Coordinates of C-alpha atoms in Angstrom, one line a residue:
M1 CA 19.4 -3.6 12.1
T2 CA 22.4 -2.9 9.5
L3 CA 22.9 0.3 8.2
T4 CA 22.7 -1.0 4.6
L5 CA 19.0 -2.6 5.3
V6 CA 18.4 0.9 7.3
L7 CA 19.2 2.7 4.2
V8 CA 17.5 0.3 1.5
S9 CA 14.1 0.7 3.5
L10 CA 14.3 4.8 3.4
I11 CA 15.8 4.9 -0.1
S12 CA 12.7 3.0 -1.3
G13 CA 10.0 4.6 1.2
F14 CA 11.4 7.6 0.4
G15 CA 11.5 7.6 -3.6
S16 CA 8.4 5.5 -4.1
S17 CA 5.6 5.2 -1.2
F18 CA 6.3 8.8 -0.2
Q19 CA 5.0 9.6 -3.5
Y20 CA 1.9 7.5 -3.1
G21 CA 0.8 9.2 -0.3
Y22 CA 2.0 13.0 -1.8
N23 CA -0.4 12.7 -4.7
V24 CA -3.1 11.1 -2.5
S25 CA -3.4 14.6 -0.8
V26 CA -1.4 17.3 -2.7
I27 CA -3.9 18.5 -4.9
N28 CA -6.6 18.9 -2.2
S29 CA -5.4 22.3 -1.0
P30 CA -4.8 23.9 -4.4
A31 CA -7.9 22.5 -6.4
P32 CA -9.8 25.7 -6.3
Y33 CA -7.3 27.4 -8.5
M34 CA -6.3 24.2 -10.6
Q35 CA -10.5 24.6 -11.1
D36 CA -9.5 28.0 -11.9
F37 CA -7.0 27.6 -14.4
Y38 CA -9.0 24.9 -15.9
S39 CA -11.5 27.7 -16.6
K40 CA -9.5 30.2 -18.0
T41 CA -7.4 28.0 -20.1
Y42 CA -10.6 26.8 -21.9
F43 CA -12.1 30.7 -22.4
K44 CA -8.7 31.6 -23.9
R45 CA -8.9 28.8 -26.4
H46 CA -12.5 28.4 -27.6
G47 CA -14.0 32.2 -26.1
V48 CA -17.1 31.0 -24.5
P49 CA -16.7 30.4 -20.5
M50 CA -16.8 26.8 -19.6
D51 CA -19.7 24.8 -18.6
S52 CA -19.9 24.0 -15.1
S53 CA -20.7 20.6 -15.5
F54 CA -17.9 20.1 -18.3
Q55 CA -15.8 21.8 -15.5
T56 CA -16.8 19.2 -13.3
L57 CA -16.1 16.3 -15.3
L58 CA -12.6 17.7 -15.8
W59 CA -11.7 17.8 -12.2
S60 CA -13.5 14.6 -11.5
L61 CA -11.3 12.7 -14.1
T62 CA -8.7 14.9 -12.2
V63 CA -9.1 13.2 -9.1
S64 CA -10.3 9.8 -10.4
M65 CA -7.5 9.3 -12.8
F66 CA -4.5 8.3 -9.8
P67 CA -6.6 5.3 -7.8
L68 CA -7.5 4.0 -11.9
G69 CA -3.9 4.3 -12.9
G70 CA -2.9 2.7 -9.6
F71 CA -5.1 0.0 -10.7
F72 CA -2.9 -0.3 -14.0
G73 CA 0.0 -0.7 -12.0
S74 CA -1.3 -3.5 -10.1
L75 CA -1.3 -5.6 -13.0
M76 CA 1.6 -4.4 -14.2
V77 CA 3.5 -5.9 -11.1
W78 CA 3.8 -9.6 -11.9
P79 CA 5.4 -9.3 -15.0
L80 CA 7.9 -6.9 -14.2
V81 CA 9.3 -7.7 -11.0
N82 CA 9.6 -11.5 -12.7
N83 CA 11.3 -10.4 -14.9
C84 CA 13.3 -6.9 -14.0
G85 CA 13.7 -7.9 -10.3
R86 CA 12.5 -5.9 -7.6
K87 CA 15.0 -3.2 -7.4
G88 CA 14.7 -2.9 -10.8
T89 CA 11.2 -2.4 -11.2
L90 CA 11.3 0.5 -8.5
L91 CA 14.1 1.9 -10.9
I92 CA 12.1 1.5 -14.4
N93 CA 9.1 2.9 -12.2
N94 CA 10.8 6.1 -11.1
L95 CA 10.3 7.1 -15.3
F96 CA 6.8 7.7 -14.9
S97 CA 6.7 10.0 -11.8
I98 CA 9.8 12.3 -13.4
V99 CA 7.7 12.6 -16.1
A100 CA 4.2 13.1 -15.1
A101 CA 6.2 15.8 -12.7
L102 CA 7.6 17.8 -15.8
L103 CA 4.5 18.2 -17.1
M104 CA 2.4 18.9 -14.0
G105 CA 5.0 21.6 -13.4
T106 CA 5.1 23.5 -17.0
S107 CA 1.2 22.6 -17.2
E108 CA 0.4 26.8 -16.4
L109 CA 3.2 27.6 -18.6
A110 CA 2.2 25.3 -21.3
K111 CA -1.0 26.4 -21.0
T112 CA -3.1 23.0 -21.1
F113 CA -5.0 21.1 -18.4
E114 CA -5.0 18.1 -20.2
V115 CA -1.3 16.6 -19.2
I116 CA -2.4 17.5 -15.5
I117 CA -5.5 14.6 -15.7
F118 CA -2.8 12.5 -17.9
S119 CA 0.0 13.2 -15.2
R120 CA -2.4 12.3 -12.6
L121 CA -2.7 8.9 -15.0
L122 CA 0.9 8.4 -14.8
M123 CA 1.5 8.8 -11.0
G124 CA -1.1 6.6 -10.4
I125 CA 0.6 3.6 -11.9
Y126 CA 3.7 4.8 -10.7
A127 CA 1.7 4.9 -7.4
G128 CA 0.3 1.1 -8.1
L129 CA 3.6 -0.5 -8.8
A130 CA 5.1 0.8 -5.6
S131 CA 2.6 0.1 -3.3
N132 CA 2.9 -3.4 -3.9
V133 CA 6.8 -3.6 -5.3
V134 CA 8.1 -1.8 -2.0
P135 CA 7.1 -4.0 1.0
M136 CA 7.7 -7.2 -2.0
F137 CA 11.4 -5.9 -1.4
L138 CA 11.5 -5.0 1.9
G139 CA 9.8 -7.9 3.2
E140 CA 12.6 -10.3 1.0
A141 CA 15.7 -8.7 2.1
S142 CA 14.9 -8.1 5.9
P143 CA 15.1 -10.8 8.1
K144 CA 12.3 -13.0 9.9
N145 CA 12.7 -10.9 12.9
L146 CA 12.4 -7.8 11.2
R147 CA 9.9 -8.3 8.2
G148 CA 6.6 -6.9 9.9
A149 CA 8.4 -3.6 11.0
T150 CA 10.1 -3.0 7.5
G151 CA 6.9 -4.1 6.1
I152 CA 5.4 -1.0 7.9
V153 CA 8.1 1.4 6.7
P154 CA 6.1 1.6 3.1
Q155 CA 3.2 2.4 5.1
L156 CA 5.0 4.8 7.2
F157 CA 6.4 7.0 4.2
I158 CA 2.6 7.2 3.0
T159 CA 1.5 8.9 5.3
V160 CA 4.4 11.4 5.9
G161 CA 4.2 12.0 2.1
I162 CA 0.7 13.0 2.9
L163 CA 1.5 15.4 5.8
V164 CA 4.3 16.8 3.4
A165 CA 1.4 17.1 1.2
Q166 CA -0.7 19.1 3.3
I167 CA 1.9 20.9 5.0
L168 CA 3.1 22.6 1.3
G169 CA -0.2 22.7 0.7
L170 CA -1.1 25.5 2.8
D171 CA -2.1 29.2 1.8
V172 CA 1.1 30.3 2.9
I173 CA 3.2 28.2 1.0
L174 CA 2.3 26.4 -2.1
G175 CA -1.5 26.0 -1.9
N176 CA -2.2 29.2 -3.4
A177 CA -2.7 31.0 -7.4
K178 CA 1.1 31.0 -7.7
G179 CA 2.3 28.2 -6.5
W180 CA 0.5 25.5 -7.6
P181 CA 2.8 24.3 -10.4
V182 CA 5.4 24.2 -8.3
L183 CA 3.5 21.9 -5.6
L184 CA 2.7 19.6 -8.1
G185 CA 6.2 19.4 -10.2
L186 CA 8.0 18.9 -6.3
T187 CA 7.2 15.0 -7.1
G188 CA 9.6 14.0 -9.4
I189 CA 12.9 15.2 -6.6
P190 CA 12.0 11.5 -4.4
S191 CA 12.2 9.7 -7.2
L192 CA 15.4 11.6 -8.9
I193 CA 16.9 10.3 -5.8
Q194 CA 15.9 7.4 -5.8
L195 CA 17.5 6.7 -9.2
L196 CA 20.6 8.4 -8.4
T197 CA 21.0 6.4 -5.2
L198 CA 19.4 2.4 -5.0
P199 CA 21.5 1.1 -8.2
F200 CA 24.1 1.1 -5.4
F201 CA 22.6 -1.5 -3.2
P202 CA 21.9 -5.1 -3.2
E203 CA 18.4 -6.8 -5.0
S204 CA 16.2 -9.3 -3.2
P205 CA 18.7 -12.4 -2.6
R206 CA 15.7 -14.6 -3.0
Y207 CA 14.5 -13.2 -5.8
L208 CA 18.8 -13.9 -7.2
L209 CA 18.7 -17.3 -6.0
I210 CA 14.9 -18.6 -6.6
Q211 CA 14.5 -17.1 -9.7
K212 CA 17.7 -16.2 -11.2
G213 CA 19.3 -19.1 -10.2
N214 CA 22.7 -17.1 -8.9
E215 CA 23.7 -18.5 -5.7
E216 CA 26.9 -16.0 -5.1
Q217 CA 24.9 -13.1 -6.1
A218 CA 22.8 -13.8 -3.9
R219 CA 25.3 -14.7 -0.6
Q220 CA 27.1 -11.3 -1.7
A221 CA 23.6 -9.5 -1.1
L222 CA 22.8 -11.2 2.3
Q223 CA 26.1 -10.2 3.5
K224 CA 26.0 -6.4 2.7
L225 CA 22.1 -6.8 4.0
R226 CA 23.1 -8.6 7.4
G227 CA 26.5 -7.3 7.8
C228 CA 28.2 -10.7 8.5
D229 CA 30.3 -13.2 6.5
D230 CA 28.1 -16.2 8.1
V231 CA 25.2 -16.6 6.1
D232 CA 24.7 -20.2 5.3
D233 CA 21.7 -20.5 7.3
E234 CA 19.0 -17.9 5.5
L235 CA 20.7 -19.3 2.5
E236 CA 20.0 -22.8 3.4
E237 CA 16.6 -21.6 4.1
I238 CA 15.7 -19.8 0.9
S239 CA 17.4 -23.0 -0.9
Q240 CA 14.8 -24.9 1.0
E241 CA 11.8 -22.9 -0.3
D242 CA 13.7 -23.0 -3.8
W243 CA 13.3 -26.8 -3.9
S244 CA 9.3 -26.9 -2.1
E245 CA 7.8 -25.3 -5.1
K246 CA 10.1 -26.2 -7.8
E247 CA 7.0 -28.1 -9.3
E248 CA 5.2 -25.1 -8.4
G249 CA 6.4 -23.0 -11.2
H250 CA 5.9 -19.0 -11.5
L251 CA 2.3 -18.9 -10.6
A252 CA 0.6 -16.6 -13.0
T253 CA -2.2 -15.0 -11.8
L254 CA -5.2 -17.3 -13.3
I255 CA -3.3 -20.2 -11.8
L256 CA -3.1 -18.9 -8.5
C257 CA -6.8 -17.7 -8.5
T258 CA -7.7 -21.8 -8.7
F259 CA -5.1 -23.1 -7.4
R260 CA -6.3 -25.1 -4.2
G261 CA -3.0 -25.2 -2.0
L262 CA -3.1 -21.4 -2.1
R263 CA -7.2 -20.9 -1.8
W264 CA -7.5 -19.4 2.3
Q265 CA -4.4 -17.3 1.4
L266 CA -5.7 -16.0 -1.6
A267 CA -8.9 -15.5 0.1
S268 CA -7.6 -13.6 3.1
I269 CA -5.8 -10.7 0.9
I270 CA -8.7 -10.4 -1.1
V271 CA -10.7 -9.8 2.7
M272 CA -7.9 -7.8 4.0
M273 CA -7.3 -5.3 0.6
M274 CA -11.3 -4.5 0.6
G275 CA -11.8 -4.3 4.5
Q276 CA -8.3 -1.7 4.0
Q277 CA -10.2 0.4 1.6
L278 CA -14.1 -0.3 1.9
S279 CA -13.6 0.8 5.8
G280 CA -14.0 4.3 5.8
V281 CA -10.8 5.9 5.8
N282 CA -12.1 8.2 3.2
A283 CA -15.4 9.0 4.4
V284 CA -13.4 10.0 7.6
F285 CA -11.4 12.9 5.7
Y286 CA -14.2 13.8 4.1
Y287 CA -16.4 14.7 7.1
A288 CA -13.2 15.6 9.0
D289 CA -13.8 19.5 8.3
R290 CA -17.4 19.7 9.2
I291 CA -16.8 18.0 12.6
F292 CA -14.0 20.5 13.2
Q293 CA -16.0 23.3 12.2
S294 CA -19.2 22.6 14.3
A295 CA -16.9 22.1 17.5
G296 CA -16.5 25.2 16.9
V297 CA -12.7 25.5 14.9
E298 CA -13.1 28.6 12.2
S299 CA -13.3 27.6 8.9
K300 CA -9.7 29.8 8.3
N301 CA -7.9 27.5 10.7
V302 CA -8.9 24.1 9.3
Q303 CA -6.7 23.0 6.8
Y304 CA -3.9 23.6 10.1
V305 CA -6.1 21.2 11.8
T306 CA -6.4 18.7 8.7
V307 CA -2.3 18.8 9.0
S308 CA -2.8 17.9 12.3
I309 CA -4.5 14.9 11.7
G310 CA -2.1 14.4 9.3
A311 CA 0.5 14.1 11.5
S312 CA -1.2 12.1 14.0
N313 CA -1.8 9.6 11.5
V314 CA 2.1 9.6 11.2
V315 CA 2.8 9.5 15.0
M316 CA 0.5 6.2 14.8
T317 CA 2.0 4.4 12.0
L318 CA 5.4 4.7 13.6
L319 CA 4.1 3.5 16.6
A320 CA 3.0 0.4 14.5
V321 CA 6.6 0.2 12.9
L322 CA 8.1 -0.2 17.0
I323 CA 5.6 -2.4 17.9
V324 CA 4.6 -5.1 15.2
E325 CA 7.4 -7.3 16.4
S326 CA 6.7 -7.6 19.7
L327 CA 3.0 -7.7 19.5
G328 CA 2.5 -9.4 15.9
R329 CA 0.3 -8.8 13.0
R330 CA -2.9 -10.5 14.4
I331 CA -3.2 -7.9 17.1
L332 CA -2.5 -4.7 15.4
L333 CA -5.4 -6.1 12.8
L334 CA -8.0 -7.3 14.8
A335 CA -6.7 -3.7 17.6
G336 CA -6.5 -1.5 14.4
F337 CA -10.3 -2.8 12.7
G338 CA -11.9 -3.1 16.3
L339 CA -10.9 0.6 16.4
C340 CA -12.3 1.6 13.5
S341 CA -15.8 -0.3 13.9
V342 CA -16.0 1.4 17.6
S343 CA -15.6 4.4 15.8
C344 CA -17.9 4.4 13.2
A345 CA -20.7 3.1 15.3
V346 CA -20.5 6.2 17.9
L347 CA -19.1 8.6 15.4
T348 CA -23.2 7.7 13.7
L349 CA -24.7 8.5 16.7
A350 CA -22.6 11.7 17.5
L351 CA -23.3 13.5 13.9
N352 CA -27.2 13.0 14.4
L353 CA -27.2 14.5 17.8
Q354 CA -24.5 17.2 17.9
T355 CA -27.2 19.4 16.7
T356 CA -29.1 18.9 19.4
V357 CA -26.3 18.0 22.3
S358 CA -23.7 20.6 22.6
W359 CA -21.1 17.9 23.9
M360 CA -21.4 15.4 21.0
S361 CA -19.4 17.7 18.3
H362 CA -16.6 17.2 20.9
L363 CA -17.2 13.0 20.5
S364 CA -17.2 13.1 16.8
I365 CA -13.5 14.5 17.6
V366 CA -12.7 12.2 19.8
C367 CA -14.7 9.2 17.2
V368 CA -12.0 10.9 14.2
V369 CA -8.8 10.3 16.5
V370 CA -9.7 6.9 17.3
Y371 CA -10.2 6.0 13.7
I372 CA -7.3 7.5 12.5
T373 CA -4.9 5.5 15.5
G374 CA -7.0 2.2 14.4
H375 CA -6.1 2.6 10.8
A376 CA -3.2 3.6 11.2
I377 CA -2.0 0.9 13.8
G378 CA -3.2 -2.0 12.1
A379 CA -6.0 -1.5 8.6
S380 CA -3.4 0.2 6.5
P381 CA -0.2 -1.2 7.3
V382 CA -0.7 -4.9 7.9
P383 CA -2.2 -6.4 4.8
F384 CA 0.8 -5.9 3.1
V385 CA 2.6 -7.2 5.5
M386 CA 0.8 -10.4 5.2
I387 CA 1.2 -10.6 1.2
T388 CA 4.7 -10.8 1.5
E389 CA 4.7 -13.0 4.1
M390 CA 1.3 -15.4 3.5
F391 CA 2.7 -16.5 0.0
L392 CA 6.3 -18.0 -1.0
Q393 CA 8.6 -16.6 -3.8
S394 CA 6.8 -18.4 -6.9
S395 CA 3.5 -16.9 -5.9
R396 CA 4.6 -14.0 -4.0
P397 CA 4.1 -11.7 -7.3
A398 CA 1.1 -12.5 -8.9
A399 CA -0.2 -12.4 -5.3
F400 CA 0.4 -8.5 -4.9
M401 CA -0.4 -7.9 -7.8
V402 CA -4.2 -9.3 -7.2
G403 CA -4.4 -7.8 -3.8
G404 CA -2.9 -4.6 -5.5
A405 CA -5.5 -4.9 -7.9
V406 CA -8.1 -5.2 -5.5
H407 CA -6.9 -2.1 -3.6
W408 CA -6.9 0.4 -6.1
L409 CA -10.6 -1.0 -7.1
C410 CA -12.1 -0.3 -3.9
N411 CA -9.9 3.1 -3.4
F412 CA -11.5 3.7 -6.6
T413 CA -15.2 2.5 -6.2
V414 CA -15.6 4.4 -2.9
G415 CA -14.3 7.9 -4.5
L416 CA -17.1 6.9 -7.0
V417 CA -19.7 5.8 -4.7
F418 CA -19.0 7.9 -1.8
L419 CA -20.7 11.0 -2.4
Y420 CA -23.8 9.4 -3.0
M421 CA -23.9 7.6 -0.6
E422 CA -23.5 10.9 2.0
A423 CA -26.2 12.5 -0.1
G424 CA -28.6 9.5 0.4
L425 CA -27.7 8.0 3.7
G426 CA -25.9 11.4 5.4
P427 CA -23.9 10.5 8.9
Y428 CA -25.7 6.9 8.5
S429 CA -23.1 6.0 6.0
F430 CA -20.7 5.1 8.7
L431 CA -22.8 2.0 9.3
I432 CA -21.9 0.4 6.7
F433 CA -18.7 1.0 7.2
C434 CA -19.3 -0.3 10.6
A435 CA -20.1 -3.2 9.2
I436 CA -17.5 -3.8 6.8
C437 CA -15.0 -3.6 9.4
V438 CA -17.1 -5.9 12.0
T439 CA -16.9 -8.7 9.3
T440 CA -13.1 -8.2 8.1
L441 CA -12.4 -8.6 11.9
V442 CA -14.2 -11.6 12.8
Y443 CA -12.3 -13.3 9.4
I444 CA -9.1 -12.4 10.6
F445 CA -9.8 -14.0 13.6
F446 CA -10.9 -16.4 12.6
I447 CA -8.9 -17.5 9.7
V448 CA -5.4 -15.6 9.5
P449 CA -2.6 -16.8 11.7
E450 CA -0.1 -15.0 13.2
T451 CA 2.8 -15.0 10.8
K452 CA 5.6 -13.4 13.9
N453 CA 9.2 -14.2 13.6
K454 CA 8.5 -17.3 11.0
T455 CA 10.0 -18.2 8.4
F456 CA 8.1 -18.4 5.2
M457 CA 8.4 -21.9 5.0
E458 CA 6.9 -22.5 8.5
I459 CA 4.2 -19.9 7.4
H460 CA 3.4 -21.9 4.2
R461 CA 2.9 -24.8 6.6
I462 CA -0.2 -23.2 8.6
M463 CA -1.8 -22.2 5.8
G464 CA -1.5 -25.8 4.1
R465 CA -2.8 -27.3 6.9
K466 CA -6.0 -24.7 6.6
N467 CA -6.2 -25.3 3.2
K468 CA -6.1 -29.6 3.8
V469 CA -3.6 -30.0 1.5
G470 CA -0.7 -32.7 2.1
I471 CA 2.6 -30.9 3.5
Q472 CA 5.7 -32.7 4.5
E473 CA 6.5 -33.1 7.7
D474 CA 8.5 -30.4 9.5
E475 CA 11.3 -32.6 10.6
E476 CA 12.2 -33.4 7.2
L477 CA 11.9 -30.4 5.5
E478 CA 14.2 -28.7 7.3
A479 CA 17.0 -31.2 6.5
D480 CA 19.7 -30.4 4.4
V481 CA 18.3 -30.7 0.5
H482 CA 21.3 -31.1 -0.4
A483 CA 22.0 -34.0 1.3
I484 CA 19.1 -35.9 0.4
P485 CA 19.5 -38.5 -2.7
G486 CA 16.4 -38.7 -4.4
G487 CA 15.1 -35.2 -4.0
Q488 CA 12.8 -35.3 -6.7
E489 CA 10.7 -38.2 -4.8
W490 CA 10.2 -36.2 -1.4
K491 CA 10.0 -33.1 -2.7
K492 CA 6.7 -34.1 -4.8
D493 CA 4.7 -34.3 -1.4
I494 CA 4.9 -30.7 -0.3
F495 CA 2.4 -29.4 -3.0
S496 CA 0.3 -32.4 -3.5
S497 CA -2.9 -30.6 -3.9
D498 CA -5.7 -30.6 -6.4
L499 CA -5.3 -27.9 -9.4

């Protein structure tokens, strides 16, 4: 791990991923004060009180614009990263955040709540791009023995962003009638820092060599990222990937969805992304306050308990960064979804019995902690790592676009549907989440391979056998492509699949 790679990971994580987490959580604490601002602004304009149903609509839009924007941002991944590069896309993306921060920070002064709703859409677009581009950028910039750890760094900064928003949102800090515009406006600071610092660091070497065809710039980028001059072996490995996918070209999303040679990769990222968002994480946080209150925590202290949950989320994600290269991606995925499924099942029982059995409320707290642990070490961070590793350069942007769209659509769906589920099923909602976790776990156990410490081409060959497509023998593929006469003839075998 070189200093340059560490700084690239920290700047990308703090400048982009941090804001995803921050804006997920930032409006929770000041919600009553923001809604009061909506009502007062409406009254000053029209001279009549705002109807409660209209206020509910406005607040629902304020909340839902973020995941909806995330979906739109995901759809922008493929064209932007192919035309502007990974680093270039992150730099352009900062404009969304800075504009949104200025609008939200001055909304009370301007006496307009509409800009808050619009800014939430902008921040959603920002988060949709950041959540896909940062893991792609870091995965391509990292050596194979660190790819998993750096791939989880974005998720670590997401949890840090959630925690910071929870801390700053405390009543005694900024979560009050005077402080909430500042709380919303602070989101522009990380973007400004990234905009000023990231240009001094290299672009993804794979993007430079494979997509731009500039070997010298790719060599220079690798030398900076690896801290040494001898990068010939890694350049050759990237060149082999380049040769292997010449006939494939840059896959558009529609072609990706119909390409037989990538069908199991595509199915895997869809299943993992759906499992990640439909596994009940939002429901657990929704129930957390009442679970702690039933265990005897006073209402005024619940916000501090929420902060402690956020802190444990950070610690567990940091643990995932430290152990992913030793235990592997597959183990963390299985352990994560396994813990989530058991927690959801036991939590259903505990919530139903806590009024009759006194110690069940304490069991509920244990379930919450175990669930957060499972989600933090596997279900949340690892699927994005797998998208980077299961696809080659030409199909990776389209794969992130599909995975990101599924991620945000499921996020939006849960936010839209869960309150109705909770009203109709109560604690039994967690049985549905348990079934989703178990289904995802079974799929991963039978289909998803271990990718730890493997090159992209090695992973591609493993998935090629699952897809039942012809892939050249390992010995030939490892040969120096530049030394083989008639390279076009052997290259045709690599993607000999039906479209």
